[in-house]
Short mmCIF file of C-alpha atoms in Angstrom, two decimals:
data_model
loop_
_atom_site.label_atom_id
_atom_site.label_comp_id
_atom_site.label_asym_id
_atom_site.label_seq_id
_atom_site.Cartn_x
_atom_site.Cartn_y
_atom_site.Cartn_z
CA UNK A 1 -233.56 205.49 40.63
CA UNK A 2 -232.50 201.56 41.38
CA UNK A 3 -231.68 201.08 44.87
CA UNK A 4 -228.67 198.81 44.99
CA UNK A 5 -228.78 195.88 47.56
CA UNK A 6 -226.01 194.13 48.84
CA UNK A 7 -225.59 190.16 49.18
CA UNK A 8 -228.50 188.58 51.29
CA UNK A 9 -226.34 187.30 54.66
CA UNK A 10 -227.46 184.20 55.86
CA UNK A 11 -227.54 182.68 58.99
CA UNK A 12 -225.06 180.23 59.94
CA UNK A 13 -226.06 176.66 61.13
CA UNK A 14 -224.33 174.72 64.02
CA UNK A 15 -223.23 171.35 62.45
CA UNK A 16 -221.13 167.72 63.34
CA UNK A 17 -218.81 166.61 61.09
CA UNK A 18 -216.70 163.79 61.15
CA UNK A 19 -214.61 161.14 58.38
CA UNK A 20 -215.84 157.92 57.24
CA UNK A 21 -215.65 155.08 60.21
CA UNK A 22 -214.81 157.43 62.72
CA UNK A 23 -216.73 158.83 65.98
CA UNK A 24 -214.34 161.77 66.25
CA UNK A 25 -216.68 165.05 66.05
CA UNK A 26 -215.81 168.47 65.11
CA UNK A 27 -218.44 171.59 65.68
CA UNK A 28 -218.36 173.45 62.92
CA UNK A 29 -220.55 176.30 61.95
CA UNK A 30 -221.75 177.39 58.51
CA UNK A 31 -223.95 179.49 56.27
CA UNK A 32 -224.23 177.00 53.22
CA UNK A 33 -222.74 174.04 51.86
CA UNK A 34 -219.55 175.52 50.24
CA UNK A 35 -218.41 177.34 53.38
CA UNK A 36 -218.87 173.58 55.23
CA UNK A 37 -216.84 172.00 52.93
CA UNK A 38 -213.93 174.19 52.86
CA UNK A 39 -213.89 173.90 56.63
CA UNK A 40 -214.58 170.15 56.49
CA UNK A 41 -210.96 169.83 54.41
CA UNK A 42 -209.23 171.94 57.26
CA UNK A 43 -210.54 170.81 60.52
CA UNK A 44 -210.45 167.34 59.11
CA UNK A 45 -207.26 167.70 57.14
CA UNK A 46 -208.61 166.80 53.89
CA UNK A 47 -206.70 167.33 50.86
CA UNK A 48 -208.63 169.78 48.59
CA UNK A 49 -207.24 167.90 45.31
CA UNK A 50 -209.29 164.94 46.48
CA UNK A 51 -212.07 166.10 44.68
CA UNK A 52 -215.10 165.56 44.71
CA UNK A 53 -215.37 166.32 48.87
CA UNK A 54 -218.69 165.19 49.46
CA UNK A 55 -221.27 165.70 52.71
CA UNK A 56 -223.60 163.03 53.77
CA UNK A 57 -226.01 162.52 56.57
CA UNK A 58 -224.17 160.25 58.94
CA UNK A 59 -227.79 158.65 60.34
CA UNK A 60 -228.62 157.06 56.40
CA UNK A 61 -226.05 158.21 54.03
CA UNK A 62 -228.26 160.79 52.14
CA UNK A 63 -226.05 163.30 49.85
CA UNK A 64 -226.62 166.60 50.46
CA UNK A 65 -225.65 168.55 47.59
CA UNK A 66 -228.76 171.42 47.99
CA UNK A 67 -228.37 174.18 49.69
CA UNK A 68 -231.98 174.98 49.73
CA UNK A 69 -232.43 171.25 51.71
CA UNK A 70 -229.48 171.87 53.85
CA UNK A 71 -231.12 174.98 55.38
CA UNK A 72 -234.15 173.15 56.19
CA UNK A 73 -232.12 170.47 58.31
CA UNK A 74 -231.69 171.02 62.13
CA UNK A 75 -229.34 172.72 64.11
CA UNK A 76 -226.24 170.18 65.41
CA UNK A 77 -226.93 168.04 62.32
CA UNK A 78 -223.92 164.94 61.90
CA UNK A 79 -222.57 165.09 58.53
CA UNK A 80 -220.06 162.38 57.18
CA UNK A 81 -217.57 164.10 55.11
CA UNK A 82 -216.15 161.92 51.77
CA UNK A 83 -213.18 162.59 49.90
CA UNK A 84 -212.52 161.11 46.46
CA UNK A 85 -214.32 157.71 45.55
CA UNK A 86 -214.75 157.08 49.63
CA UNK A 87 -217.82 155.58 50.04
CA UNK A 88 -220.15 155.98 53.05
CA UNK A 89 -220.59 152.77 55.39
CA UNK A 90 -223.43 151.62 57.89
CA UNK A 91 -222.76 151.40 61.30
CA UNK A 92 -221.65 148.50 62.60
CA UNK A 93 -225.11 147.42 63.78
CA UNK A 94 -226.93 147.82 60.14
CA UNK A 95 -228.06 151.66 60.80
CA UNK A 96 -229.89 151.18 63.56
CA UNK A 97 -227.82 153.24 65.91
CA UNK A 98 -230.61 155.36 66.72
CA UNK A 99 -232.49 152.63 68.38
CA UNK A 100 -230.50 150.67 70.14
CA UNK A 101 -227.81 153.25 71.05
CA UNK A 102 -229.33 156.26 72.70
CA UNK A 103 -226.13 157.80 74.45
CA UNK A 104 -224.32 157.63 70.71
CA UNK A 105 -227.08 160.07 69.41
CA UNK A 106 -227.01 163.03 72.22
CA UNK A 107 -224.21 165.51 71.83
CA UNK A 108 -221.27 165.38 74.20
CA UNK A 109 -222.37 169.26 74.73
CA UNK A 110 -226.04 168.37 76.00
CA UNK A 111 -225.19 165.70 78.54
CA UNK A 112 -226.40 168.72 81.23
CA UNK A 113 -229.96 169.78 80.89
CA UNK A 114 -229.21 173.39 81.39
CA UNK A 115 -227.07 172.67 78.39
CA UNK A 116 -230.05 171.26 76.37
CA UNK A 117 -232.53 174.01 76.45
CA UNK A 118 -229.51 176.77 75.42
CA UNK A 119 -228.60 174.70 72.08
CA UNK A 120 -232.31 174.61 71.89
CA UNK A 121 -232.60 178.39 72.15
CA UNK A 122 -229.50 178.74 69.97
CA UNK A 123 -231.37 177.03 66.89
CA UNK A 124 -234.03 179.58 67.47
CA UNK A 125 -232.34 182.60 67.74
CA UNK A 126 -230.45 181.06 64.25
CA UNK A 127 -234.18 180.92 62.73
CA UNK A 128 -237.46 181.28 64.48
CA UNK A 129 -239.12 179.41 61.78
CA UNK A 130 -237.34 176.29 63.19
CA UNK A 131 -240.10 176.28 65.85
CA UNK A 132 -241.80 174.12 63.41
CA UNK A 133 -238.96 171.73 63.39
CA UNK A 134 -238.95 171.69 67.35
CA UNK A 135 -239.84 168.46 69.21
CA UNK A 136 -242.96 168.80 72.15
CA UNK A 137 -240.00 168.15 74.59
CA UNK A 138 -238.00 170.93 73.30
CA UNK A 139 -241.28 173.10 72.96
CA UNK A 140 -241.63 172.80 76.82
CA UNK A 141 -238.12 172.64 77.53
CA UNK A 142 -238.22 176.23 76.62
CA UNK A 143 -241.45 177.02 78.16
CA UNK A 144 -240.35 175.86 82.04
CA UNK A 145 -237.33 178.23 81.33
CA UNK A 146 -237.08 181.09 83.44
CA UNK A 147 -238.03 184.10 81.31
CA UNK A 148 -235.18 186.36 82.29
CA UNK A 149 -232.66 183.58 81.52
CA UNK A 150 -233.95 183.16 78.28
CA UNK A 151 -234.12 186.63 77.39
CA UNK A 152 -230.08 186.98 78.47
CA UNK A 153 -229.64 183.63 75.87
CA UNK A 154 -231.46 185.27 73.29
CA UNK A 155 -230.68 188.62 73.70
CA UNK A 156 -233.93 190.01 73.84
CA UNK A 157 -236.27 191.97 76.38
CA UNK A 158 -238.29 189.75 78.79
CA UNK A 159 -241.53 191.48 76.84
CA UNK A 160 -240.36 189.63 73.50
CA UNK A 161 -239.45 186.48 75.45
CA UNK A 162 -242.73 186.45 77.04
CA UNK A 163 -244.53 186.61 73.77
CA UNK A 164 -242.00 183.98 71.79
CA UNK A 165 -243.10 181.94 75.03
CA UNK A 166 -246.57 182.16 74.39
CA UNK A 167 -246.04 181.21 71.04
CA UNK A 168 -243.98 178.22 71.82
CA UNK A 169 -247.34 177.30 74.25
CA UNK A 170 -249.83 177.52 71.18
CA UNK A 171 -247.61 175.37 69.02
CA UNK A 172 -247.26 172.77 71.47
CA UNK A 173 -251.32 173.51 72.61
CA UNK A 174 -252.02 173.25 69.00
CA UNK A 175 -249.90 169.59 68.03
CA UNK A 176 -252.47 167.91 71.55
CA UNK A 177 -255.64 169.19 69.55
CA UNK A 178 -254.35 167.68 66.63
CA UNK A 179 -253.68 164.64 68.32
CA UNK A 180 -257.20 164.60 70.34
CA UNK A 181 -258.69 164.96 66.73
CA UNK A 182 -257.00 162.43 65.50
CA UNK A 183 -258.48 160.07 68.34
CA UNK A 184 -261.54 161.10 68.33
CA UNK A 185 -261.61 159.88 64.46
CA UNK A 186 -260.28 156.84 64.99
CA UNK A 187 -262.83 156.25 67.51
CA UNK A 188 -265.69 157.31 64.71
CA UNK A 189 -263.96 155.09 62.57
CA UNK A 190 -263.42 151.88 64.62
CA UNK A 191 -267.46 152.34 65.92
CA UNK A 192 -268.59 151.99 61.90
CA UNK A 193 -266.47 149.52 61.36
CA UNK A 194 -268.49 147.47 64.50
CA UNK A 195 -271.54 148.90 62.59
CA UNK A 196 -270.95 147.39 59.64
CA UNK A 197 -269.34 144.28 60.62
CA UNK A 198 -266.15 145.05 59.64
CA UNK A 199 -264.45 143.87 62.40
CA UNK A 200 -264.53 140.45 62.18
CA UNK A 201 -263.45 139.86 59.04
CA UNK A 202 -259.96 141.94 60.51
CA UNK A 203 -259.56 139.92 63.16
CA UNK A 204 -259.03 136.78 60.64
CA UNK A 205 -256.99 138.69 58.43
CA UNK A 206 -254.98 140.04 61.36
CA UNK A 207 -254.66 136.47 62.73
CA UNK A 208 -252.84 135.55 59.20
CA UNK A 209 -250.82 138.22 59.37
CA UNK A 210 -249.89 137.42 62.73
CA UNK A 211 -248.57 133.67 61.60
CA UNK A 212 -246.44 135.89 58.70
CA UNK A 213 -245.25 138.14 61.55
CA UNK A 214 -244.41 135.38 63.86
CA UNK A 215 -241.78 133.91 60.64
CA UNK A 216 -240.23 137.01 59.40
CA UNK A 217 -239.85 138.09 63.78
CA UNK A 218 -237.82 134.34 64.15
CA UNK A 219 -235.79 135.37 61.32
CA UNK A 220 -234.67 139.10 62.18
CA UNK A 221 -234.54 138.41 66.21
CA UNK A 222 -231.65 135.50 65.04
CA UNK A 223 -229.58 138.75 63.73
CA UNK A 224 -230.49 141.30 66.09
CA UNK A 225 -230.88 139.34 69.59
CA UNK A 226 -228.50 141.72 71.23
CA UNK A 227 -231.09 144.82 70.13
CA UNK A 228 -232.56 146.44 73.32
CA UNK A 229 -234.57 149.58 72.38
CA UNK A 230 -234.56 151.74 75.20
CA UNK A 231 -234.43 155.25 73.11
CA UNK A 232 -237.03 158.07 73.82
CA UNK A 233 -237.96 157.57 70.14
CA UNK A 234 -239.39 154.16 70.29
CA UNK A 235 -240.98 155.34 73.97
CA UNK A 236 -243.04 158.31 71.68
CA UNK A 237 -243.96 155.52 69.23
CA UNK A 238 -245.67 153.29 71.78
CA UNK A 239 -246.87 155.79 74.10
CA UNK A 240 -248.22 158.56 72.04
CA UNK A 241 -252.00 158.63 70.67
CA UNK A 242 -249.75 160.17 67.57
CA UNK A 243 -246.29 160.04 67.84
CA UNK A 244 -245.80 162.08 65.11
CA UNK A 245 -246.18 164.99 66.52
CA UNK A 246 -244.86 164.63 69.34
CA UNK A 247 -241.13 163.80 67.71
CA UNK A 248 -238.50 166.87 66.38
CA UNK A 249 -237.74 166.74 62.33
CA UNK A 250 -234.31 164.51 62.80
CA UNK A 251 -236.40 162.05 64.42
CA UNK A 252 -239.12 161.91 61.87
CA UNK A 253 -236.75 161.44 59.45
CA UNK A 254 -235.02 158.24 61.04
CA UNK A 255 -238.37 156.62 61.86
CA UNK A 256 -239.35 157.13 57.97
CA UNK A 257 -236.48 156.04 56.69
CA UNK A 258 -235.71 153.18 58.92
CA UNK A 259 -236.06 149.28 57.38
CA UNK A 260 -239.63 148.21 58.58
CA UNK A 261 -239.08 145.10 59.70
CA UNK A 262 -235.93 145.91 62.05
CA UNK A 263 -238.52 148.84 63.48
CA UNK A 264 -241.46 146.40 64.22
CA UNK A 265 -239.19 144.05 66.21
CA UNK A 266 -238.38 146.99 68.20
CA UNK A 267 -241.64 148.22 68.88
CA UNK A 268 -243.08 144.50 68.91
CA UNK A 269 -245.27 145.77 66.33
CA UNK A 270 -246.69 144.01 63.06
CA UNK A 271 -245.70 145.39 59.95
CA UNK A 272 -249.03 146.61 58.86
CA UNK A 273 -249.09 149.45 61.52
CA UNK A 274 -245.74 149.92 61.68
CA UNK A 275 -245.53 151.20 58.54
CA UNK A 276 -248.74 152.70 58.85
CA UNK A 277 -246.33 155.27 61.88
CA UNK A 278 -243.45 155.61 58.86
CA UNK A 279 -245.70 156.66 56.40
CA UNK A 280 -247.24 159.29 58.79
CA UNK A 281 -244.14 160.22 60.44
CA UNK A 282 -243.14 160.68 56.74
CA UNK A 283 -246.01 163.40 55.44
CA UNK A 284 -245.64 165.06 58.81
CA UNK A 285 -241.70 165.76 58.00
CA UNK A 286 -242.74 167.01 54.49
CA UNK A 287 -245.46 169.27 55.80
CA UNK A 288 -242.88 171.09 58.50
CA UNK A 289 -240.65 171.26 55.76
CA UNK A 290 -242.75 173.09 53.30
CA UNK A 291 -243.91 175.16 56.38
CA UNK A 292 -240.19 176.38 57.08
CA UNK A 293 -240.00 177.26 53.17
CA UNK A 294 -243.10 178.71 52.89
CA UNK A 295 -242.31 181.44 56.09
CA UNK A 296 -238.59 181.78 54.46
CA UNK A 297 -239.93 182.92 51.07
CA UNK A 298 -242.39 185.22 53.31
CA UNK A 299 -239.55 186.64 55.35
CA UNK A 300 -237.66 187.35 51.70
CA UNK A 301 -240.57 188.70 50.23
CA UNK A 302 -240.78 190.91 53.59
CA UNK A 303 -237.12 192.17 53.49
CA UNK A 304 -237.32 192.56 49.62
CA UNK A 305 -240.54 194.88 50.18
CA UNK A 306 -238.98 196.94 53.10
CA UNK A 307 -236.01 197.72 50.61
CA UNK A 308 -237.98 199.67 48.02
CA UNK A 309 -237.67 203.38 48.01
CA UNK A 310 -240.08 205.18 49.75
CA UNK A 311 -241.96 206.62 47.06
CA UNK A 312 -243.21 203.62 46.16
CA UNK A 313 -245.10 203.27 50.18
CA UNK A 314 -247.45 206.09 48.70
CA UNK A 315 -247.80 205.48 45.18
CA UNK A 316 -251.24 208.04 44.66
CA UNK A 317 -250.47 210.86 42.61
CA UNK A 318 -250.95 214.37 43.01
CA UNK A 319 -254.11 214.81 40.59
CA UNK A 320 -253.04 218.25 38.50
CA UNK A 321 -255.14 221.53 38.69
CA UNK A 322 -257.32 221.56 36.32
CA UNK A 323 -257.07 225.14 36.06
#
């Protein structure tokens, strides 16, 4: 007999939304992308026959029209909602809000740190698997928390906050060995390159490049003289051994997808390493990502398994009397 299952229920996500040129937000919460578009049209008072109503990121412009990819994006995401043939615009400073604007990126909701660590806690108790997603900041954030304050935001017994604690620890204990590894190769790799003689021949290539660097900086500084990077971003960029780990998913994804050249003036970088950091920021987005997927289909593998009838938990037979 065929066990009949009802709908799976998903989790709803916290999300921004907001119209084309306009700073006016709206908190909005959802379990997929048709459920945030037909709230889009009413808090925003779109008309419906406007079709298509479209949802873009408001950081690059990216459509999302997956459901599947809109899951994997973090809590408090900023969507740009579209009506009709409205086209999405840049900011006003060529899309570099992020690094020159630091207060225009923080929620009006986290201005208070005890604030912070909540919507932090929040996104977990959403979907534990976005512990992957989590920045190191937000890993300790939730760490210093006093236990029995963060069992009453969660909802759980201090024993289960204690553990998700000690988890949160061997993430964040995990991301520094990976980033002491990392060192310690580039420190094998830098003494064979003084082995071999390698490094000479760099230093005149990286003296050309810096000439090249030197021309394309005098040409970008003349549009963007009134840039002054002062975001925590572009601090984890020059201060970490590997940044990448260090930053949440949101921030991967503007460092990857920001223009190279406007990054390297803010980091007063050359454009070699630069986008040497994008391209590893980059594949350590896509690995998180496929991490979150890969414990989602577990969990509905899990839930799928646990709804079988119990017959099949002990599926050896009687064997028959032979007599």
């Amino acid at each position: 007999m065929e066990v009949a299952s009802g709908p799976a229920i998903r989790a709803l996500k916290q999300c921004l939304l907001r119209r084309n040129k306009s700073r006016e937000q709206h908190g909005v919460a959802a379990s997929c992308l048709k459920e945030l578009r037909n709230k889009a049209c009413d808090i925003l008072a779109i008309d419906k026959s406007l079709a298509p109503i479209t949802l873009v990121l408001a950081e690059d412009g990216t459509i999302v029209d997956d459901d599947d990819y809109f899951l994997c994006l973090p809590a408090n995401t900023k969507f740009v909602v579209l009506a009709g043939n409205e086209k999405w615009t840049h900011n006003s400073d060529g899309g570099t809000a992020w690094i020159t604007q630091e207060s225009f990126d923080r929620d009006e909701t986290d201005s208070g740190a005890g604030l912070k660590w909540k919507n932090v806690a929040r996104q977990l108790k959403e979907d534990l698997s976005s512990i992957i997603l989590l920045s190191e900041e937000e890993l300790q954030m939730l760490i210093d928390v006093p236990c029995s304050e963060l069992a009453e935001e969660l909802g759980q017994s201090h024993v289960a906050v204690q553990g998700l604690q000690n988890t949160l620890q061997q993430v964040l204990d995990q991301r520094e060995e990976a980033r002491q590894s990392r060192q310690l190769l580039e420190l094998y790799l830098r003494a064979l390159e003084k082995e071999g003689g390698i490094l000479s021949k760099q230093q005149e290539s990286r003296a050309d490049l810096g000439d090249e660097r030197d021309a394309v900086d005098a040409g970008i500084r003349e549009s963007s003289s009134k840039v002054t990077p002062a975001s925590q971003i572009l601090l984890a960029l020059k201060e970490k051994p590997a940044p990448e780990l260090s930053l949440s998913s949101q921030d991967l994804e503007l460092v990857a997808k920001e223009d190279p050249k406007a990054l390297a003036v803010a980091l007063n970088w050359d454009i070699k390493k630069t986008e040497a950091v994008q391209q590893a920021c980059n594949q350590e987005l896509s690995l998180r990502l496929q991490q979150v997927q890969s414990l989602r289909s577990l969990r509905s593998i899990s839930a799928r398994m646990s709804s079988l009838p119990g017959d099949v938990e002990n599926p050896k037979r009687t064997r028959r009397d032979p007599m």
